[in-house]
Every structure is written in C-alpha cells, then in structure tokens.
PDB file of C-alpha atoms and ligand atoms in Angstrom:
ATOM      1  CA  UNK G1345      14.759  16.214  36.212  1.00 89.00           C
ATOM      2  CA  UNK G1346      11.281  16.386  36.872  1.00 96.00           C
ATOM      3  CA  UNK G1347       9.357  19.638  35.826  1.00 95.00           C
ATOM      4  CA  UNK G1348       8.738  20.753  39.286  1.00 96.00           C
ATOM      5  CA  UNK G1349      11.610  19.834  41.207  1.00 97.00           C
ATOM      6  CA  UNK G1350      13.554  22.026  38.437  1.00 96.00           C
ATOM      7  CA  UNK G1351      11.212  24.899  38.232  1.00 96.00           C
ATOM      8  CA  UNK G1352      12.076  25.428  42.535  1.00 98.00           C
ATOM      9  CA  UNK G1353      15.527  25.199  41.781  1.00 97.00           C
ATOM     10  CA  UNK G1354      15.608  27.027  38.780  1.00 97.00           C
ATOM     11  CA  UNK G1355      13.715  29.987  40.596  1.00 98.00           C
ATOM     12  CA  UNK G1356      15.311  33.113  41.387  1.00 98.00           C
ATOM     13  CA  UNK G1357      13.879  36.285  42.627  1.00 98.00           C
ATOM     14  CA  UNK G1358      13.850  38.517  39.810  1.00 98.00           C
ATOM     15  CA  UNK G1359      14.103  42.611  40.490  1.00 97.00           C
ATOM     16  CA  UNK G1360      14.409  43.714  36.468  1.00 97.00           C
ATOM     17  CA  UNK G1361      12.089  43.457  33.937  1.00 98.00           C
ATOM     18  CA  UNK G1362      11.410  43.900  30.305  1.00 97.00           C
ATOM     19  CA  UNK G1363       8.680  46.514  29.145  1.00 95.00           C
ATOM     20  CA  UNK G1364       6.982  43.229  27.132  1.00 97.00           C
ATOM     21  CA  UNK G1365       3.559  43.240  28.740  1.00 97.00           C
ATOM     22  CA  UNK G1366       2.229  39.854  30.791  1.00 98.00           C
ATOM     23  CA  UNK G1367      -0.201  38.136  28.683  1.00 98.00           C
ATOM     24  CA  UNK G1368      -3.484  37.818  30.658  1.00 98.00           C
ATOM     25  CA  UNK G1369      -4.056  34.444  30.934  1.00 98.00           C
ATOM     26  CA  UNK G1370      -0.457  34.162  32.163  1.00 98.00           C
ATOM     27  CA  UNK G1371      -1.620  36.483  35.011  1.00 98.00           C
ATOM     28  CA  UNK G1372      -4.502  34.535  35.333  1.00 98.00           C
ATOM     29  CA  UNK G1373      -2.769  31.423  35.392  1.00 98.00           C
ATOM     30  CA  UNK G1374      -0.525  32.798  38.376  1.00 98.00           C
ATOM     31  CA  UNK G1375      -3.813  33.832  40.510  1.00 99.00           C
ATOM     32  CA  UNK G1376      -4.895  30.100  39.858  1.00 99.00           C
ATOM     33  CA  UNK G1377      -1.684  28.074  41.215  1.00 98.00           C
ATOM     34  CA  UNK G1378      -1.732  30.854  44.521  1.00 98.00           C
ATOM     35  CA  UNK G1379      -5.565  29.912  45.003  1.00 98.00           C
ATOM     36  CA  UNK G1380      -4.565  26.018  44.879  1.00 98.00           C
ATOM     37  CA  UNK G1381      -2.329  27.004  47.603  1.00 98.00           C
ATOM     38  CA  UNK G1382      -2.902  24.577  50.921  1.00 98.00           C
ATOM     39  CA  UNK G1383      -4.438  26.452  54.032  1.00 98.00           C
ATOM     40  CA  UNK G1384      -5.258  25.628  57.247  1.00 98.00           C
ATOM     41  CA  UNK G1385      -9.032  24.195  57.597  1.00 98.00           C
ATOM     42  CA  UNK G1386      -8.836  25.131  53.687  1.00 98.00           C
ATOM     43  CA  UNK G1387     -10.098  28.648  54.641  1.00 98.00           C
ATOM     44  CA  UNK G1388      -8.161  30.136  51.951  1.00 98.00           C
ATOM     45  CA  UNK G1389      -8.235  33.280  53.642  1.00 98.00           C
ATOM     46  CA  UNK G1390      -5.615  34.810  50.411  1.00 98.00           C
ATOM     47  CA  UNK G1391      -7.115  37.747  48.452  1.00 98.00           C
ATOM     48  CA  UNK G1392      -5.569  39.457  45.458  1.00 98.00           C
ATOM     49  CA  UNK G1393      -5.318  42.815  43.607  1.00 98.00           C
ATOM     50  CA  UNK G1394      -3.595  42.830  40.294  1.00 98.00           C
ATOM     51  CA  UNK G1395      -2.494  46.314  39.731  1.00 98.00           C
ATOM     52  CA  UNK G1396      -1.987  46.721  35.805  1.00 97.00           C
ATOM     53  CA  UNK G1397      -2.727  50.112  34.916  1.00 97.00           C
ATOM     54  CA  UNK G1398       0.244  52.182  34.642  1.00 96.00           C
ATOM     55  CA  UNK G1399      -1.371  55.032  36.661  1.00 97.00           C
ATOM     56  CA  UNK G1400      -1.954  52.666  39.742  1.00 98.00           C
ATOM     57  CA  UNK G1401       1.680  51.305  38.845  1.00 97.00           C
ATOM     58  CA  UNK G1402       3.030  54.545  39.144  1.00 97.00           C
ATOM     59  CA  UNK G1403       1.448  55.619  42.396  1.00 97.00           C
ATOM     60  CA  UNK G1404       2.351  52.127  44.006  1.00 97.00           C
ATOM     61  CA  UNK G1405       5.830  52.420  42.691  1.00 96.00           C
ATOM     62  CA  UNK G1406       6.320  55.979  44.817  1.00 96.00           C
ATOM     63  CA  UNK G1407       4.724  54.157  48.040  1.00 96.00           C
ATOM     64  CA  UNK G1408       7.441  51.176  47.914  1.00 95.00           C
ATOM     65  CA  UNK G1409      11.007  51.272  49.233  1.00 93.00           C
ATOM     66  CA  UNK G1410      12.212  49.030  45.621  1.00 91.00           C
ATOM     67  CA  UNK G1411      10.372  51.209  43.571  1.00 94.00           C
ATOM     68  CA  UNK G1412      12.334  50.799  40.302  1.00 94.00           C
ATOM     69  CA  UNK G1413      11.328  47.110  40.541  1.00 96.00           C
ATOM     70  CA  UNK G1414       7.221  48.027  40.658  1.00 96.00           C
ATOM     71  CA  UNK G1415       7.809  50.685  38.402  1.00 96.00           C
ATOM     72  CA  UNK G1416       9.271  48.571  35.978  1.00 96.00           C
ATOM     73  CA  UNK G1417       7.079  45.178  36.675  1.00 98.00           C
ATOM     74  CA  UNK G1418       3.988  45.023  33.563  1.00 98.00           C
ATOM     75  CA  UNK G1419       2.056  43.747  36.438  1.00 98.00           C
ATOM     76  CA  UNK G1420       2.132  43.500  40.424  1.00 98.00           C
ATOM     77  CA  UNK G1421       0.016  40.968  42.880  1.00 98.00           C
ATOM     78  CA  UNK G1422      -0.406  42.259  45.866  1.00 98.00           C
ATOM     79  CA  UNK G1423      -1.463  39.067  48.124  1.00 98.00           C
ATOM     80  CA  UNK G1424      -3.536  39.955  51.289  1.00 98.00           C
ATOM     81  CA  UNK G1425      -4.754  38.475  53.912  1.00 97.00           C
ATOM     82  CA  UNK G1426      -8.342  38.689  55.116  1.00 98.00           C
ATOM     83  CA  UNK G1427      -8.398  38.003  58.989  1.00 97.00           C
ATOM     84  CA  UNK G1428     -11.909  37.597  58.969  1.00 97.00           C
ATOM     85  CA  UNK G1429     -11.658  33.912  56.582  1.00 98.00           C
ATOM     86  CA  UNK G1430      -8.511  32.719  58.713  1.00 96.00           C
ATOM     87  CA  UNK G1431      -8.358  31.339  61.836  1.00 96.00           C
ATOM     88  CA  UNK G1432      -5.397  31.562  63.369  1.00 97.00           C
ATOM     89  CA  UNK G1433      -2.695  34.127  63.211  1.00 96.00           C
ATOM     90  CA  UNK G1434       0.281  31.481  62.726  1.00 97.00           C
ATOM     91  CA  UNK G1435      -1.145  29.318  60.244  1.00 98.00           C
ATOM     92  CA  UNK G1436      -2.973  31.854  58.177  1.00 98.00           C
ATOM     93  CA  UNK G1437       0.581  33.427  57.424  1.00 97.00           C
ATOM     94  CA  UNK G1438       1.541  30.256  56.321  1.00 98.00           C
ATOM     95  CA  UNK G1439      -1.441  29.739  54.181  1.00 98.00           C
ATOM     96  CA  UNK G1440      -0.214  32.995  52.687  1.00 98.00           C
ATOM     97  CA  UNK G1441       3.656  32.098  51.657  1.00 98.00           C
ATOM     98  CA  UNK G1442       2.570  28.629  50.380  1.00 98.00           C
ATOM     99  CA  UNK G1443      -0.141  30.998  48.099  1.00 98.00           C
ATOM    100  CA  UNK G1444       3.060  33.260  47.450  1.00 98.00           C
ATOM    101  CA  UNK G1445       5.918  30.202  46.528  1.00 98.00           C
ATOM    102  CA  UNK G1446       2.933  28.759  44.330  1.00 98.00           C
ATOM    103  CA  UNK G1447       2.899  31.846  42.066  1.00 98.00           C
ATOM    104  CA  UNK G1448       6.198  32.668  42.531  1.00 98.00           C
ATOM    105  CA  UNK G1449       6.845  28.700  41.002  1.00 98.00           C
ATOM    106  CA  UNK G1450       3.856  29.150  38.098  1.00 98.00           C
ATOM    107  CA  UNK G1451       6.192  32.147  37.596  1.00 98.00           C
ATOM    108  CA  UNK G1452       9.047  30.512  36.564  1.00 98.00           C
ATOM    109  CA  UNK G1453       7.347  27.569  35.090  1.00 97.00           C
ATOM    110  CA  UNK G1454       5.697  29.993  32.211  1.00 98.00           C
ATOM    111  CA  UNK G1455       9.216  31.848  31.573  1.00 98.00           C
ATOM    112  CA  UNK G1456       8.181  35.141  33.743  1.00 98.00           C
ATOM    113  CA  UNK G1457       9.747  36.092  36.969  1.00 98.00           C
ATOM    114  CA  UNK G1458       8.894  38.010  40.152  1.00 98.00           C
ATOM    115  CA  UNK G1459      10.145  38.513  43.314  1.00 98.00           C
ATOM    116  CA  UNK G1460       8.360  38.656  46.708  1.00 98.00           C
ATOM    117  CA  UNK G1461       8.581  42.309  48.365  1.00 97.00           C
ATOM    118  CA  UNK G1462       7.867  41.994  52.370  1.00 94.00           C
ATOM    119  CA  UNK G1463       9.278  45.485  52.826  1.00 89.00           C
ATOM    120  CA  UNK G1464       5.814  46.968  51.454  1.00 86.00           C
ATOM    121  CA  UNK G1465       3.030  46.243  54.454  1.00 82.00           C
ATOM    122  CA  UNK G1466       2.065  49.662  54.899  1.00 89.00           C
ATOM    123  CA  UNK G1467      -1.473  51.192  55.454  1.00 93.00           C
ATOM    124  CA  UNK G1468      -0.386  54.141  52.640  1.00 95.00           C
ATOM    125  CA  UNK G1469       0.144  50.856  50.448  1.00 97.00           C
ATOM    126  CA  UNK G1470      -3.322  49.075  51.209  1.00 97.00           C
ATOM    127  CA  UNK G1471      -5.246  52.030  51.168  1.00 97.00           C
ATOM    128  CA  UNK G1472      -4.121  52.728  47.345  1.00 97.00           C
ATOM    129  CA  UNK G1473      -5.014  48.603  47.146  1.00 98.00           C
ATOM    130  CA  UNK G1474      -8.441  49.195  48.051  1.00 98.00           C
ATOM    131  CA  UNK G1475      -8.224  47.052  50.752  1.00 97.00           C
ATOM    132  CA  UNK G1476     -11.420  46.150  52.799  1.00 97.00           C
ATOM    133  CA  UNK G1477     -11.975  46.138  55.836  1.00 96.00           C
ATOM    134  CA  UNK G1478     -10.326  42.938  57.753  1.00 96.00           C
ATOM    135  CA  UNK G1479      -7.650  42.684  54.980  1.00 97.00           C
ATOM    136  CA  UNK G1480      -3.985  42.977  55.465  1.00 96.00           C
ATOM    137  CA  UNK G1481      -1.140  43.329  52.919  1.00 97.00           C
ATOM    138  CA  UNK G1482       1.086  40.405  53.065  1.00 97.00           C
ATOM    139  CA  UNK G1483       3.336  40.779  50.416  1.00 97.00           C
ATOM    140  CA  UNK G1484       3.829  42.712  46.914  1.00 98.00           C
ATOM    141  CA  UNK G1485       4.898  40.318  43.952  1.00 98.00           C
ATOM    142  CA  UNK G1486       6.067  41.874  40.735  1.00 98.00           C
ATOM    143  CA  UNK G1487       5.857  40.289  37.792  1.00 98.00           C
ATOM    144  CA  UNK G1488       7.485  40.131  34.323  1.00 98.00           C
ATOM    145  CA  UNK G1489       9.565  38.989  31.878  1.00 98.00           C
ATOM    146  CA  UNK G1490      12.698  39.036  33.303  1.00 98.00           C
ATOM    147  CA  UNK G1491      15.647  41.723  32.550  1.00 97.00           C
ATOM    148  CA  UNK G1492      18.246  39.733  34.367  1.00 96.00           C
ATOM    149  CA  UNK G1493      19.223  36.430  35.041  1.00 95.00           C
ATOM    150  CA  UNK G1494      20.211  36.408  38.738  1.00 96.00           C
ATOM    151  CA  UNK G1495      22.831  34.064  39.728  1.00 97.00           C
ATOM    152  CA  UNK G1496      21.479  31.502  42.123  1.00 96.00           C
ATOM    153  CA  UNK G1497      22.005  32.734  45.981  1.00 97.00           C
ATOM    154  CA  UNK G1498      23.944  29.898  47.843  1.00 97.00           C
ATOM    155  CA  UNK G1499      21.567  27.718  50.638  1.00 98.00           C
ATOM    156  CA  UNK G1500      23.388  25.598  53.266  1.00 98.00           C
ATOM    157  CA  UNK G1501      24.286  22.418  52.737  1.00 98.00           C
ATOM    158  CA  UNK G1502      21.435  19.631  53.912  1.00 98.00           C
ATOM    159  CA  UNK G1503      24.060  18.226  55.816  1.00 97.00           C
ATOM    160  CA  UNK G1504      23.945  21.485  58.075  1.00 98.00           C
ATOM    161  CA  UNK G1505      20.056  21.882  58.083  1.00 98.00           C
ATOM    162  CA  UNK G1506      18.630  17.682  58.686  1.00 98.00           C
ATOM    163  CA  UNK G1507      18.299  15.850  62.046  1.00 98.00           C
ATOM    164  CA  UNK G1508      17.573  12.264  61.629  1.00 98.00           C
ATOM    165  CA  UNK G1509      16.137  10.850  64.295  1.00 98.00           C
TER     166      UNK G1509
HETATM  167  C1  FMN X 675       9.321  36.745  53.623  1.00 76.91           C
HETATM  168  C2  FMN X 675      10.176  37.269  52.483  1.00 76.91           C
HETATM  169  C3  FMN X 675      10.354  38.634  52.358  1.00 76.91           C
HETATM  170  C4  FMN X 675      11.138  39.145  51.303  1.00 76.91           C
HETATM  171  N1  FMN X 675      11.211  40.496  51.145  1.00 76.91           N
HETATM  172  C5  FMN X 675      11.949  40.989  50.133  1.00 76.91           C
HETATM  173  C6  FMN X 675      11.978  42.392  49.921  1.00 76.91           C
HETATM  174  O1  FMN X 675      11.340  43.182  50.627  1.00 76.91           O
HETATM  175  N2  FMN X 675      12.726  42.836  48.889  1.00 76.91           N
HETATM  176  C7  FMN X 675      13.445  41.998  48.079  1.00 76.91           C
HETATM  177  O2  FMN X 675      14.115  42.466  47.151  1.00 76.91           O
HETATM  178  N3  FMN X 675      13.406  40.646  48.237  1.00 76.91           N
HETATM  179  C8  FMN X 675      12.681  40.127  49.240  1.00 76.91           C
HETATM  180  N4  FMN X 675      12.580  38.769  49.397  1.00 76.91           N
HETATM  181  C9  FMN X 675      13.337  37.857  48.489  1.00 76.91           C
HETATM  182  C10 FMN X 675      14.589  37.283  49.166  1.00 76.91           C
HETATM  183  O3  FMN X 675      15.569  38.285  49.297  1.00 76.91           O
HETATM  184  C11 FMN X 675      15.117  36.098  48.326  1.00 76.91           C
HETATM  185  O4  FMN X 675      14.121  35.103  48.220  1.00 76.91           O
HETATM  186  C12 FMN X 675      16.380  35.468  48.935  1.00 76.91           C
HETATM  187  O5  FMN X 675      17.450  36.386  48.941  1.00 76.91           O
HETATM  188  C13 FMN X 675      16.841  34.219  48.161  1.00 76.91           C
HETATM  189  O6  FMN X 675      17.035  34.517  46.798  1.00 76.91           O
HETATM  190  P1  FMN X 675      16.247  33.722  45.660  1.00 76.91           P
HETATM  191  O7  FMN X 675      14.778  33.988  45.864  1.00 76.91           O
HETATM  192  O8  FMN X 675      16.753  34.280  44.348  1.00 76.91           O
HETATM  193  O9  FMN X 675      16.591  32.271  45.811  1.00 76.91           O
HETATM  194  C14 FMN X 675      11.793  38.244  50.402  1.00 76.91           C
HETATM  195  C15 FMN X 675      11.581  36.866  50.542  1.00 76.91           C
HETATM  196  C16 FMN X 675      10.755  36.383  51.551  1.00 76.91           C
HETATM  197  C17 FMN X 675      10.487  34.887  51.641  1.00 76.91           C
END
C-alpha cells in the first residue's frame, strides 16, 4: 500500500508512552508537516509551543484532565490558534485540525505516537503556554514513543457514510 494511505490507517491515538526521549529533529519534523497544513486564504493562522522541560511538563500535566498521558509524553505540542492571522471562525478551526491530522500522521510515519487532547482549552492551560494576546488553545498533542499498541477503534462502513449523486 502506498506510504500514506497506510500511515492514516495505521494511526491510532496513543495515551502511553515510553520514557525514551523524542529526538529533536523528529519534533522538528512534526512542527514542519503541521505548518504545511492547508488554510483558508493560506493565513496559517496555527502557532505552536513545544513544552519539553520536565518542570513545564509537570505543571501542564496537573492543569489537564489525562494527566498521566502529559506527564508521561517526552514532549507535548500545544497547537493554538491566533485569531488575529485567521479570518473566519469556521474555517480557521479547520485550518487547525488539518495542522493537527498532519502531525498526528508525521507521527506515525517516524514510529512515534500522540494523541490529540480537546479536553484541555482552558485559560489556566494557556496562561502556563505563554500565550499572547489573540491566541487560543486548540488542542494539546502528546508525543512519544509509544507504550501501547492500541487496537484500531471500528469506523462505519462507507456504505453507511457516501451519497452518490
Ligand atoms: C476534536 C478531537 C478531540 C479529541 N479529544 C480527546 C481528548 O480530550 N482525550 C482523548 O483521550 N482523546 C481525544 N481525541 C481522540 C479520539 O478519542 C480518537 O481520535 C477517536 O476515539 C478514534 O480513535 P483513533 O484516533 O485511535 O482512531 C480527540 C480527537 C479529536 C479529533
């Protein structure tokens, strides 16, 4: 199959990881494929704040409702949203979770996992981000070598899901 179509069905959201630190070019690599991320009049209005050092792990970790899975993550993007480089409410949140399923797919496509954490948009949680003024958490995604391999979570069939018209 071809290298893409298996690393999205290969993908699994990962919520255990092993202590083996994330090289930083693999990080880097991840920040890349979210910034190549399509987006509305290409505003790319994503921002990100990789938080690595085990102090700021630990505090973010308390802050989270999942926190075994930041506490235990090498390494955790947050992904936010800066309102004043979007456009549109709608489509700037959809800017965002293409950025988010890019990394999520660079992820799995360098042997790491992560999962995307939604229950985390908190103002406690983007003040300890740093996060300027206009910015808005979207999403936490932890990130490591996985601990687990989750079995795959069923999806309907296409049968269920397609129209043709
Ligand atoms: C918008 C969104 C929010 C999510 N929030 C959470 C979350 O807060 N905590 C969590 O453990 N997983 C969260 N997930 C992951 C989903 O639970 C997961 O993608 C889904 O169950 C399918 O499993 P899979 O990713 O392994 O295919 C979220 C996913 C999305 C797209």
């Amino acid at each position: 199959m071809n290298e893409v179509l298996q690393a999205i069905r290969a993908r699994r959201s990962v919520r255990a990881f092993r202590s083996q630190p994330v090289e930083p070019e693999k990080v880097e690599a991840l920040l890349d494929a979210g910034r190549w991320a399509p987006s509305g009049k290409n505003t790319q209005p994503w921002r990100f704040v990789v938080v690595e050092s085990a102090a700021k792990r630990a505090e973010l970790a308390k802050l989270v409702p999942q926190r075994d899975m930041v506490a235990t993550a090498p390494v955790t993007l947050a992904v936010l949203l800066d309102r004043q480089a979007g456009y549109d409410e709608l489509k700037d949140a959809q800017a965002i979770g293409a950025c988010a399923q890019n990394i999520l797919l660079a992820a799995q496509a360098l042997g790491l996992g992560g999962c995307w954490i939604g229950r985390a948009r908190d103002r406690a949680v983007e003040a300890l981000l740093g996060a300027r003024e206009g910015e808005e958490l979207m999403m936490l995604i932890p990130i490591g070598y996985p601990a687990e391999e989750p079995p795959p979570r069923e999806r309907r069939p296409l049968a269920e899901l397609v129209r043709r018209i």
